[in-house]
Coordinates of C-alpha atoms in Angstrom, one line a residue:
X1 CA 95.2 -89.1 -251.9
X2 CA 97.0 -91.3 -249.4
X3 CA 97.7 -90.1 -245.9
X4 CA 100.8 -92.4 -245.0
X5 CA 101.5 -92.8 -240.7
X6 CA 98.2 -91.6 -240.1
X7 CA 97.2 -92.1 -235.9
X8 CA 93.3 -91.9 -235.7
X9 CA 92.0 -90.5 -232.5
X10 CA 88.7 -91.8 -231.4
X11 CA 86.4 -89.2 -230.1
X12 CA 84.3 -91.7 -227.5
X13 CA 87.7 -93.4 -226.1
X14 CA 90.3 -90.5 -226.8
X15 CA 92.7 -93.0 -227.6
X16 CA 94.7 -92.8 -231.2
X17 CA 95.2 -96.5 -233.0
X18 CA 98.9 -97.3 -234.0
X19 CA 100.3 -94.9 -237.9
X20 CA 98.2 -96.1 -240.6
X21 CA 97.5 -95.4 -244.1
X22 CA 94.2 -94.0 -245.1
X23 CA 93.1 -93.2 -248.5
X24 CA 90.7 -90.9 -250.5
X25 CA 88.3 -91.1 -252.8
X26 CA 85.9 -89.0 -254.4
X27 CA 85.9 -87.5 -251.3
X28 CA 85.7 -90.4 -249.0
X29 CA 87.8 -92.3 -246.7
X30 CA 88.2 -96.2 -248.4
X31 CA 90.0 -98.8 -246.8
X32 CA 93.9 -99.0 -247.1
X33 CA 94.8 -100.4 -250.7
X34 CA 91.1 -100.0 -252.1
X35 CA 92.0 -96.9 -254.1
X36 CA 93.8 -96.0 -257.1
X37 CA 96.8 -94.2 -255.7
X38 CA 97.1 -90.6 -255.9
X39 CA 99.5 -87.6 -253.8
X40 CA 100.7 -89.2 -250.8
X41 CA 101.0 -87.2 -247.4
X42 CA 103.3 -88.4 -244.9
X43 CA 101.8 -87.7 -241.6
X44 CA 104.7 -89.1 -239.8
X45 CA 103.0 -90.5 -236.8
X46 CA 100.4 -87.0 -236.5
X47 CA 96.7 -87.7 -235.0
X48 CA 93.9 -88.0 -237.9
X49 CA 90.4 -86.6 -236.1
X50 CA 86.6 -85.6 -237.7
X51 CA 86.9 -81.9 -238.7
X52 CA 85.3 -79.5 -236.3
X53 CA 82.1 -77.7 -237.2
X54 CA 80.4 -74.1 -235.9
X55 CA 76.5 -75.1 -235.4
X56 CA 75.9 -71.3 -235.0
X57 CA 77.8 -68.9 -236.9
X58 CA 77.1 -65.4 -238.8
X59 CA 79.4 -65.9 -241.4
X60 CA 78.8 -62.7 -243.0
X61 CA 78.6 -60.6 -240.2
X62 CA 82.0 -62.2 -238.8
X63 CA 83.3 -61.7 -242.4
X64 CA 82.3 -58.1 -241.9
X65 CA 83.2 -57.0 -238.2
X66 CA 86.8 -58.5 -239.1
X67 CA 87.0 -55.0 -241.0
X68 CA 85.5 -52.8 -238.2
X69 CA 87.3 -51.1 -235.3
X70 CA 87.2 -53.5 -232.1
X71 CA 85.9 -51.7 -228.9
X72 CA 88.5 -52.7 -226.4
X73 CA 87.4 -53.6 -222.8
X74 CA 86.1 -50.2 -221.2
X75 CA 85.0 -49.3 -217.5
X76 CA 82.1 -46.4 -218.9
X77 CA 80.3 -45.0 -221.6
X78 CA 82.5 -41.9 -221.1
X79 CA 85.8 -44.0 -222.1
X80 CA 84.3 -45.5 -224.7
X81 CA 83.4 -42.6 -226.2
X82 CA 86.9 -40.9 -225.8
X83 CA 88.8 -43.8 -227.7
X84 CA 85.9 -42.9 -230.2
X85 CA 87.1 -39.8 -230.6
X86 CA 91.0 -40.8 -231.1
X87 CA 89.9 -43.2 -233.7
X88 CA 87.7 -40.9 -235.8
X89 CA 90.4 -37.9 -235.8
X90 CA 91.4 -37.6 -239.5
X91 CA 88.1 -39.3 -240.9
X92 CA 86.3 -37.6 -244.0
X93 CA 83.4 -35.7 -242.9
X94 CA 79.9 -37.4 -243.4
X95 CA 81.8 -40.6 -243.2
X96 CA 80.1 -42.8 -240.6
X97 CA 82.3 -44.4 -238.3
X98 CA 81.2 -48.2 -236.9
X99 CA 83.0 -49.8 -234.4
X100 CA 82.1 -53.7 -233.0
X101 CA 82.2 -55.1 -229.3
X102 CA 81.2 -52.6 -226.2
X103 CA 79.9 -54.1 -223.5
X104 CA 78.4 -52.0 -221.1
X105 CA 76.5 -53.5 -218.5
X106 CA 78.5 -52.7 -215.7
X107 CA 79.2 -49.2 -216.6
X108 CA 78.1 -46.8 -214.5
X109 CA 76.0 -44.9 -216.6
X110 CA 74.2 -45.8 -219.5
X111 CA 75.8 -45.3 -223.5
X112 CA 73.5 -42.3 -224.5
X113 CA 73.8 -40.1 -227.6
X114 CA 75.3 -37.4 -225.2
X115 CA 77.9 -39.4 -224.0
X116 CA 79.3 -40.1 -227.8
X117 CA 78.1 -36.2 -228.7
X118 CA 80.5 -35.0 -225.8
X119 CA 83.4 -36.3 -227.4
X120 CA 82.3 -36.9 -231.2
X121 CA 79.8 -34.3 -231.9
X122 CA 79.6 -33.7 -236.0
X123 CA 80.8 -37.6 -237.2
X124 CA 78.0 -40.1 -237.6
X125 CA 78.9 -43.0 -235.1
X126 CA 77.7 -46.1 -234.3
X127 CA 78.7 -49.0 -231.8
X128 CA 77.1 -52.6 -232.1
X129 CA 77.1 -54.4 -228.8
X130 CA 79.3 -57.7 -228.2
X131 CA 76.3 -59.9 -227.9
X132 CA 74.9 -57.8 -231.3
X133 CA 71.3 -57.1 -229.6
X134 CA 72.1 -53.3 -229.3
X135 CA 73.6 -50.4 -231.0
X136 CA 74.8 -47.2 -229.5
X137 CA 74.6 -43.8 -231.6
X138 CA 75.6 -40.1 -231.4
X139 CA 73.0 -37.7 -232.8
X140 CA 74.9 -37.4 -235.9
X141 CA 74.9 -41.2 -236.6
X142 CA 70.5 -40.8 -235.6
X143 CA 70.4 -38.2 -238.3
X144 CA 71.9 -39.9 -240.6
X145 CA 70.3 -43.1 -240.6
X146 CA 67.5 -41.6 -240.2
X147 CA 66.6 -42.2 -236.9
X148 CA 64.4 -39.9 -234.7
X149 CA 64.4 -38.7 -230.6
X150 CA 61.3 -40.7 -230.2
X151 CA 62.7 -44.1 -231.3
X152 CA 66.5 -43.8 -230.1
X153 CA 65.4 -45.9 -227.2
X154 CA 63.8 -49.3 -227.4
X155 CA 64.3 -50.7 -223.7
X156 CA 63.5 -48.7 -220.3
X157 CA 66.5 -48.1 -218.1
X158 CA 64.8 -50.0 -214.9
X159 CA 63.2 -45.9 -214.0
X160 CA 60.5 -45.5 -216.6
X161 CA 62.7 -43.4 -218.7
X162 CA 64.2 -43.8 -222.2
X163 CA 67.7 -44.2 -223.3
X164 CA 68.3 -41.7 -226.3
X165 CA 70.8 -43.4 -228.6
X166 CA 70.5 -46.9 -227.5
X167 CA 68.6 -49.2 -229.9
X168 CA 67.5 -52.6 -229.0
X169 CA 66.3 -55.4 -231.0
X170 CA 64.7 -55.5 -234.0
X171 CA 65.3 -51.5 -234.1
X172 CA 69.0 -52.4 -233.2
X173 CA 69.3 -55.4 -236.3
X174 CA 67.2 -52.4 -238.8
X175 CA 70.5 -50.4 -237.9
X176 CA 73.2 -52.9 -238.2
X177 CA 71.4 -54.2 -241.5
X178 CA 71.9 -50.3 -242.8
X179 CA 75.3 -50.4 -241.9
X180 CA 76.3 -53.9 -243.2
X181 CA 75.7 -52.7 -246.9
X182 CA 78.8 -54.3 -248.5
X183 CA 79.6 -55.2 -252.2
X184 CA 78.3 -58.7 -253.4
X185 CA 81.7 -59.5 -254.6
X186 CA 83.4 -57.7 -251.6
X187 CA 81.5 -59.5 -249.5
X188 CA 82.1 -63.1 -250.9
X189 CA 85.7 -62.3 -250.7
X190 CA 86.0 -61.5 -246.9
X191 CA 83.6 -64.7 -246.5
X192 CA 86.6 -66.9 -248.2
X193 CA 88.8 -65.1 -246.5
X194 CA 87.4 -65.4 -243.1
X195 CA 86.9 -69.5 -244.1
X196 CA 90.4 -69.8 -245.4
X197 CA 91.2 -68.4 -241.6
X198 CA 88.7 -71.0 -240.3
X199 CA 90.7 -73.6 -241.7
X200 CA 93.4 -73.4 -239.6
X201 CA 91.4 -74.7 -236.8
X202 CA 90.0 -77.8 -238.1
X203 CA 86.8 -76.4 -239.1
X204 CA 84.8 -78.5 -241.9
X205 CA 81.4 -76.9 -241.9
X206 CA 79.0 -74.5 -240.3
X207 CA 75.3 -74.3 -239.9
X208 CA 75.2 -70.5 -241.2
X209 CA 72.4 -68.3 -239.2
X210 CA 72.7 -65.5 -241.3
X211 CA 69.8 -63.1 -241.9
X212 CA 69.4 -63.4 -245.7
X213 CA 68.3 -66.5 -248.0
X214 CA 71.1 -68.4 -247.3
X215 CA 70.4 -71.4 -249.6
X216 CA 70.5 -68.6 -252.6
X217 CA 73.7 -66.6 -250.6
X218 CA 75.6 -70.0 -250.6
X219 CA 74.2 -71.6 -253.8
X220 CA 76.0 -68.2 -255.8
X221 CA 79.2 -68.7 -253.9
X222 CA 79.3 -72.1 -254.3
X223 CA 78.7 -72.1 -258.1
X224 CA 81.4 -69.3 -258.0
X225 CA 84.2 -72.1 -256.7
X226 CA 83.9 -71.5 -252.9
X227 CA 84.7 -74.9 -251.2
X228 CA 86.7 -74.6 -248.0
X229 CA 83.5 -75.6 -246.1
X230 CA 80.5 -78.0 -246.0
X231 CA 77.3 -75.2 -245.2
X232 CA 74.2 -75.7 -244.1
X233 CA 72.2 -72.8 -244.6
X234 CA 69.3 -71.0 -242.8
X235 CA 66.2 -68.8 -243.8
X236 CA 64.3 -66.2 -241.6
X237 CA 60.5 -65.8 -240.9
X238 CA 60.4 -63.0 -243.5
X239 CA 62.3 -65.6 -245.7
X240 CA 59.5 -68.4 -245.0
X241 CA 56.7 -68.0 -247.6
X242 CA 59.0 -67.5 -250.6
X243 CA 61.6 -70.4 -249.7
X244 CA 59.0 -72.8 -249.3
X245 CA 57.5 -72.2 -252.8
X246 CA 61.0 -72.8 -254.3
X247 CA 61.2 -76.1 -252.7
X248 CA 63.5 -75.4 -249.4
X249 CA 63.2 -78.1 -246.7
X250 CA 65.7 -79.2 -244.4
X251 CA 68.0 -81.8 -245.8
X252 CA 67.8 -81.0 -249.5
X253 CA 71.1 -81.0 -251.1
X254 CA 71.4 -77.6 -253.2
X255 CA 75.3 -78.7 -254.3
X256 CA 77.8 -81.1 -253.1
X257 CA 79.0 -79.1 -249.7
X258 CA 75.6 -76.9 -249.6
X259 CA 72.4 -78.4 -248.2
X260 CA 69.3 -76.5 -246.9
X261 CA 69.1 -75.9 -242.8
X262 CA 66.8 -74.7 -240.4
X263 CA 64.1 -71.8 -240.1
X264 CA 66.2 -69.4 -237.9
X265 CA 63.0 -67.5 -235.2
X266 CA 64.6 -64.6 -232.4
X267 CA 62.1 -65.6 -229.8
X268 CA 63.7 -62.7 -227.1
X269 CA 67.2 -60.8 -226.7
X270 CA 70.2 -61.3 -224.8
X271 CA 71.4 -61.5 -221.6
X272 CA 74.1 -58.9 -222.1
X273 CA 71.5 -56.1 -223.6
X274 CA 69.4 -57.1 -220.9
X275 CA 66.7 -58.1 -223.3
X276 CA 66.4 -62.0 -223.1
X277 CA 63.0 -62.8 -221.9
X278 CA 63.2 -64.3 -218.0
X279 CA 61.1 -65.5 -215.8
X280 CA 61.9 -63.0 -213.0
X281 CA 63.3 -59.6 -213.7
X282 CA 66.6 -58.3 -213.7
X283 CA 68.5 -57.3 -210.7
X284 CA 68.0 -54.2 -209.4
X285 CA 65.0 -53.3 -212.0
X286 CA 61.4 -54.4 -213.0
X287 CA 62.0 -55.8 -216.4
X288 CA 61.9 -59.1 -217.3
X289 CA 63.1 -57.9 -220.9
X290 CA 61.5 -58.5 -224.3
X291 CA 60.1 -61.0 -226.1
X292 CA 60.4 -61.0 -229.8
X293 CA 57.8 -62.5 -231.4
X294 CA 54.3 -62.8 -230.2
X295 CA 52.8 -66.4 -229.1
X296 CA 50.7 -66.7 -231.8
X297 CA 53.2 -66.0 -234.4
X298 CA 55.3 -68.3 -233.3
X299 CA 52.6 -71.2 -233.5
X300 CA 51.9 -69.9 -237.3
X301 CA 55.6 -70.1 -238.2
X302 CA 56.2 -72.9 -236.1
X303 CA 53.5 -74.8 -237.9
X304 CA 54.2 -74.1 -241.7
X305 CA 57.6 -75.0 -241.2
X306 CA 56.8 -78.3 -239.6
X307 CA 54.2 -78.7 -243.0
X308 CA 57.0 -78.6 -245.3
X309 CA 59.9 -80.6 -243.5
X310 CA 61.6 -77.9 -242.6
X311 CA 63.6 -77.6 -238.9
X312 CA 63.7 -74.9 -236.6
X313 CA 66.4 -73.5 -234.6
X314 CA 65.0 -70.8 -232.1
X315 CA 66.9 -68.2 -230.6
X316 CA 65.6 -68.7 -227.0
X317 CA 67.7 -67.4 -224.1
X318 CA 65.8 -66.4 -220.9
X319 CA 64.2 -69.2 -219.3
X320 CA 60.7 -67.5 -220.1
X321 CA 61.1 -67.6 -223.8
X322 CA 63.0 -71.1 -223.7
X323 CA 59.3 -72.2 -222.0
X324 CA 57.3 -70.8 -224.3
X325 CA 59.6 -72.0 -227.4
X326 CA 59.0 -75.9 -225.7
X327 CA 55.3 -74.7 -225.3
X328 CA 55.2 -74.3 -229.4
X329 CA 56.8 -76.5 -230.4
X330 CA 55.6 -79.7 -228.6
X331 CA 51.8 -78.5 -230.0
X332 CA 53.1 -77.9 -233.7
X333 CA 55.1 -81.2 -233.8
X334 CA 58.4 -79.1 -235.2
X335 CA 61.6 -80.5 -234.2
X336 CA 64.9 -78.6 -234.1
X337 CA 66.7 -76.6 -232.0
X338 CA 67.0 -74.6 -229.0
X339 CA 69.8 -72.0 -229.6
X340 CA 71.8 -70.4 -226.9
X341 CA 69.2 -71.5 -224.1
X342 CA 71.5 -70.3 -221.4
X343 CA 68.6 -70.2 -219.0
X344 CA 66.5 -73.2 -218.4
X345 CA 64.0 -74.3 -215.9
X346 CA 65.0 -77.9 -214.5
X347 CA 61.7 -79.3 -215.9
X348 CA 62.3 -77.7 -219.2
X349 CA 66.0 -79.9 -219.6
X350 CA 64.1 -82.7 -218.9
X351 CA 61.0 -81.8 -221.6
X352 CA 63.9 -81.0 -224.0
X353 CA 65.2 -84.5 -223.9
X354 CA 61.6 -86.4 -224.2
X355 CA 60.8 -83.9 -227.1
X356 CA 64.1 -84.2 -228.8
X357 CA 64.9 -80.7 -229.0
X358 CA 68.8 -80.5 -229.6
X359 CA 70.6 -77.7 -227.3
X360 CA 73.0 -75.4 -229.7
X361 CA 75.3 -73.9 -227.4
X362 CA 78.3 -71.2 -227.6
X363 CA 80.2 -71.9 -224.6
X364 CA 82.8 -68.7 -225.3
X365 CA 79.8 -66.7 -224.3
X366 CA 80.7 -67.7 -220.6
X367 CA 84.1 -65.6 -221.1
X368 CA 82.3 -62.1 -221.6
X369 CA 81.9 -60.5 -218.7
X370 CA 80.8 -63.0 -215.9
X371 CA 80.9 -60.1 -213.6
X372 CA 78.2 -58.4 -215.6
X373 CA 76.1 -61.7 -215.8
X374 CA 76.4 -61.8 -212.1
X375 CA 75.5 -58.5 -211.4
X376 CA 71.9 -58.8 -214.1
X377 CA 70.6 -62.1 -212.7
X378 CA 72.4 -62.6 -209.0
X379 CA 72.3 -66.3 -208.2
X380 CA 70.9 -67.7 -211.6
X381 CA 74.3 -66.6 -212.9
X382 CA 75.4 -69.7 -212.1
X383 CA 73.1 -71.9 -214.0
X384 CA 74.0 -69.8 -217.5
X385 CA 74.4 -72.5 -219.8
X386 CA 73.9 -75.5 -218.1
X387 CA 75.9 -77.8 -220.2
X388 CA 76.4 -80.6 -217.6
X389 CA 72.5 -80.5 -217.0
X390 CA 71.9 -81.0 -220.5
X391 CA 74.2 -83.8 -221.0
X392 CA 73.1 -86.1 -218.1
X393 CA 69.4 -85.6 -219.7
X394 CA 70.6 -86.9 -222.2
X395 CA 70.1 -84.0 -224.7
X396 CA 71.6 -83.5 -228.0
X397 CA 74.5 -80.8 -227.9
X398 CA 75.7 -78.8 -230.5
X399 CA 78.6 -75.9 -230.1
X400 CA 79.5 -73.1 -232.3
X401 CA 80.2 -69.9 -232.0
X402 CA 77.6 -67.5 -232.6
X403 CA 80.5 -65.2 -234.5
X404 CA 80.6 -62.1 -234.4
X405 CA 79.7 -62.2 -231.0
X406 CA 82.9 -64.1 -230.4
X407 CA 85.6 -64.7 -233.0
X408 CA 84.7 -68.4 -235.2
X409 CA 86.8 -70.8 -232.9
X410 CA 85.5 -74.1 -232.3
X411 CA 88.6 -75.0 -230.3
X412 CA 87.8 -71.9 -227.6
X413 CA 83.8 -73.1 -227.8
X414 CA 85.7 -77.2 -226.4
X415 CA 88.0 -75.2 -224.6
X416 CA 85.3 -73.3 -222.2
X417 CA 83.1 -76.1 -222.2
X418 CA 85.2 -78.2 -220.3
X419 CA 86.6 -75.5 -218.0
X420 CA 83.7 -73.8 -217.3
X421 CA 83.7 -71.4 -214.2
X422 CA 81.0 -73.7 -212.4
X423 CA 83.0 -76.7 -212.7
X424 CA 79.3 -78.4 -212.2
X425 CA 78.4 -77.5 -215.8
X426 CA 81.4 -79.1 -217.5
X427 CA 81.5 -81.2 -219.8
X428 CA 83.9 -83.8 -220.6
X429 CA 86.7 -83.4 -223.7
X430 CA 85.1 -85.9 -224.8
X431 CA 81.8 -84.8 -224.7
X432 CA 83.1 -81.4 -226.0
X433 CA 84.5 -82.9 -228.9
X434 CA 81.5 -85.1 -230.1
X435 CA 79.1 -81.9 -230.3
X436 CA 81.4 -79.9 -232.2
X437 CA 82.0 -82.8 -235.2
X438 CA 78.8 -83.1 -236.8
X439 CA 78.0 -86.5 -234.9
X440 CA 80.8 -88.1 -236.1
X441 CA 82.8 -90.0 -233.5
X442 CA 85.8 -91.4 -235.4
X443 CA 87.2 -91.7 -239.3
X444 CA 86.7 -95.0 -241.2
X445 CA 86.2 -96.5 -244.3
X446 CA 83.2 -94.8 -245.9
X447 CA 83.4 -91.9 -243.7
X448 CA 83.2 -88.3 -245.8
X449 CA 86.6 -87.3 -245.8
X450 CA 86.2 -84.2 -243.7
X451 CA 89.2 -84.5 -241.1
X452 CA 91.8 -82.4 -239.0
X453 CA 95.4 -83.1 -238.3
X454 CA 97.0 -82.0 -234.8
X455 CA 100.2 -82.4 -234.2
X456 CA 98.9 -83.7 -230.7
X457 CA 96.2 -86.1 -229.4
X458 CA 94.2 -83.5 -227.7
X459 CA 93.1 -86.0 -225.1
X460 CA 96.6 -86.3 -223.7
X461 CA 97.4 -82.3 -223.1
X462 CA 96.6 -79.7 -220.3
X463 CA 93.2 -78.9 -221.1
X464 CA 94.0 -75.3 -220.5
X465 CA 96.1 -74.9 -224.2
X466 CA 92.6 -76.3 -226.1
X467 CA 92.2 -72.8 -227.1
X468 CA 95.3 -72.1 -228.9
X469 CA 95.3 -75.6 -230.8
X470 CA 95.7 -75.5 -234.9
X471 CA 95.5 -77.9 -237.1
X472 CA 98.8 -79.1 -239.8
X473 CA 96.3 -80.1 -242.7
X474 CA 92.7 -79.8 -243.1
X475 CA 90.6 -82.2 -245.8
X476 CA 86.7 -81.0 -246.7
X477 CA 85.4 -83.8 -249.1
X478 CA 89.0 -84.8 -249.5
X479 CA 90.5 -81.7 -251.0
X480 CA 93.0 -79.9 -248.7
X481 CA 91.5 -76.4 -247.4
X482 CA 94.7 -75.7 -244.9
X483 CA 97.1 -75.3 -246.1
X484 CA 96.3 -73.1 -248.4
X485 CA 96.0 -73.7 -252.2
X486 CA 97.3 -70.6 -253.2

């Protein structure tokens, strides 16, 4: 393939060199003239950058919740529970309704199973939080996932009592792993279908976090003919022991777009369930939230994966559980990760540089709810996500998503990290740019041909219409996954 008129943007300068050719082969970029021909693509004068990646992405989840009802923005439980009832009108009976996306931490009163029972009282329901670390039932949908009284609950409310119907954690993730129970082959389709979609914004690969053997998930797929994406797949804890006998370890190369990833560990929750792990407690309340995995277990899995060459990547938000996660894995040697990290001690940015530890952020989080935030942590709101602090430590950055938490768009992850509300945690487009590319600053000769095509240098527009940028023609290993191929 030859892409005639082609400008190439450099990620470091932002500056786009004067229309040249550039050619592919065998899925790389060779130097004008070196190839053999092939389809040429006049560009006419567009701007050739490094495709975009998602460091942080549940890919079958997303795939998923694009089917499921979207909870609009709501001011209570009692709302919420009232578009419920619209929405289930007509269903067949024993038919459990899910819907994706409440956030209620600054409703009034808590989401209880007699807040959905008041409006839905014989269809199972069930609600999965935005931020996915909680699930709200009505006694129907406890009965019929089996779920007792005595374990409806999960987290204190902040008075000693127990929330009926709201599941946190790991007893939230049991229910959304009941509820998640697609088709194989259904399932593979809405993934191409959401990647085909993800195409259209530049993106060229993902590091998939999904809760599954992902090298065997991706390995079928990929043998199948999937290829609109380069995927690095995780494994879980519960994963460990068996992926290690097959011969997983971080780097290996399972097909030509499909190579082995991290150990993914949940260390503590999230700020919106109020279950992240924090120093001090939340406002208004004596909890200091949950932490996930004990200390010791963390060491044992921190360890054997640092045996066998395999990375971690460590779901640590509060700046409690971000400690600890530093603690573990500066005395186990792993290397990896820190993901989300949106509360951070200042020595801890600091230790994170000297130990390596990369920062994999989702700056769209910032967009849900800053009110909320403000009203959990009071003044630490403000140091949510301290990209700025990270970059002048000089740590590695890495942006996704986190999807489904919010839609897979690395344009609106550049987009908020460079118009962050505390304009003292910005970043710069730049900046932005190079941790959402895979480390790749700029296309040339021997460069995997993995490359967007904007009608616009994005360096040279108001950074307020980053969001809504798509891209004319995407390339993954040279072969064109937008447009589509049929």
């Amino acid at each position: 393939m030859i892409l005639r008129n082609a400008r190439v943007v450099c990620l470091t300068t932002g500056r786009a060199g004067a229309p040249t050719d550039l050619e592919v082969v065998d899925g790389v970029l060779v130097a004008p003239g070196a190839g053999t021909g092939g389809p040429v693509v006049d560009l006419a004068g567009r701007f050739v950058l490094p495709g975009l990646w998602d460091q942080h992405v549940h890919l079958g989840q997303w795939a998923i919740h694009r089917h499921r009802w979207q909870v609009p923005p709501t001011r209570s439980a009692d709302e919420t529970a009232a578009l419920v009832a619209q929405e289930v009108a007509g269903l067949p009976g024993g038919e459990v309704f899910v819907g994706v996306g409440y956030m209620d931490a600054n409703w009034p009163e808590p989401p209880t199973a007699a807040a959905l029972d008041r409006h839905v009282p014989e269809v199972p329901v069930v609600l999965v939080s935005a931020d996915m670390h909680s699930v709200w039932l009505n006694t129907a949908g406890l009965r019929h996932l089996g779920v007792g009284p005595a374990t409806g609950s999960g987290i204190e409310d902040g008075t000693g009592s127990r929330i009926v119907g709201r599941l946190v954690e790991q007893d939230a993730f049991d229910v959304e792993l009941a509820i998640s129970q697609v088709p194989t082959a259904t399932l593979d389709e809405w993934v191409t279908d959401a990647a085909r979609e993800a195409a259209t914004l530049g993106l060229v690969g993902i590091t998939d976090v999904e809760c599954a053997r992902g090298d065997l998930d991706w390995t079928r797929r990929m043998h199948a003919g999937f290829d609109l994406l380069r995927v690095r797949a995780s494994i879980w804890s519960q994963h460990l022991d068996d992926a290690i006998a097959d011969g997983f370890r971080t780097g290996r190369r399972l097909s030509p777009l499909l190579e082995c990833g991290p150990l993914k560990v949940i260390v503590d929750g999230s700020l919106g369930s109020r279950t992240a792990w924090l120093d001090d407690p939340y406002q208004g309340t004596d909890s200091r939230g949950v932490l996930s995995v004990p200390a010791a277990e963390l060491t044992r899995l921190l360890a054997m994966a640092s045996e066998h060459g395999i990375e971690v990547a460590l779901h640590a938000i509060g700046d409690a559980a971000v400690h600890l996660t530093l603690d573990t894995m500066q005395a186990t040697g792993a290397m990896g990760r820190v993901e989300h990290a949106c509360l951070v001690r200042p020595g801890d940015v600091e230790r994170m540089a000297r130990l390596r530890v990369g920062a994999s952020m989702q700056p769209a989080h910032l967009g849900l709810s800053p009110a909320a935030r403000t009203a959990s942590l009071g003044a630490r709101a403000a140091r949510v996500q301290p990209l700025r602090e990270f970059a002048d430590a000089g740590v590695e950055l890495f942006l996704g998503s986190d999807a489904p938490v919010v839609p897979l768009s690395p344009w609106a992850a550049v987009a908020e990290a460079v118009t962050a509300e505390h304009p003292s945690q910005r970043l710069t487009l730049s900046e932005a740019l190079l941790a959402s590319t895979n480390g790749v600053h700029t296309l040339q000769p021997g460069s995997p041909a993995d490359l967007m095509v904007l009608d616009e240098n994005p360096f040279d527009v108001d950074v307020n219409r980053l969001a809504g940028f798509t891209s004319a023609l995407t390339l993954v290993a040279g072969a064109t996954t937008h447009p589509s191929r049929g």
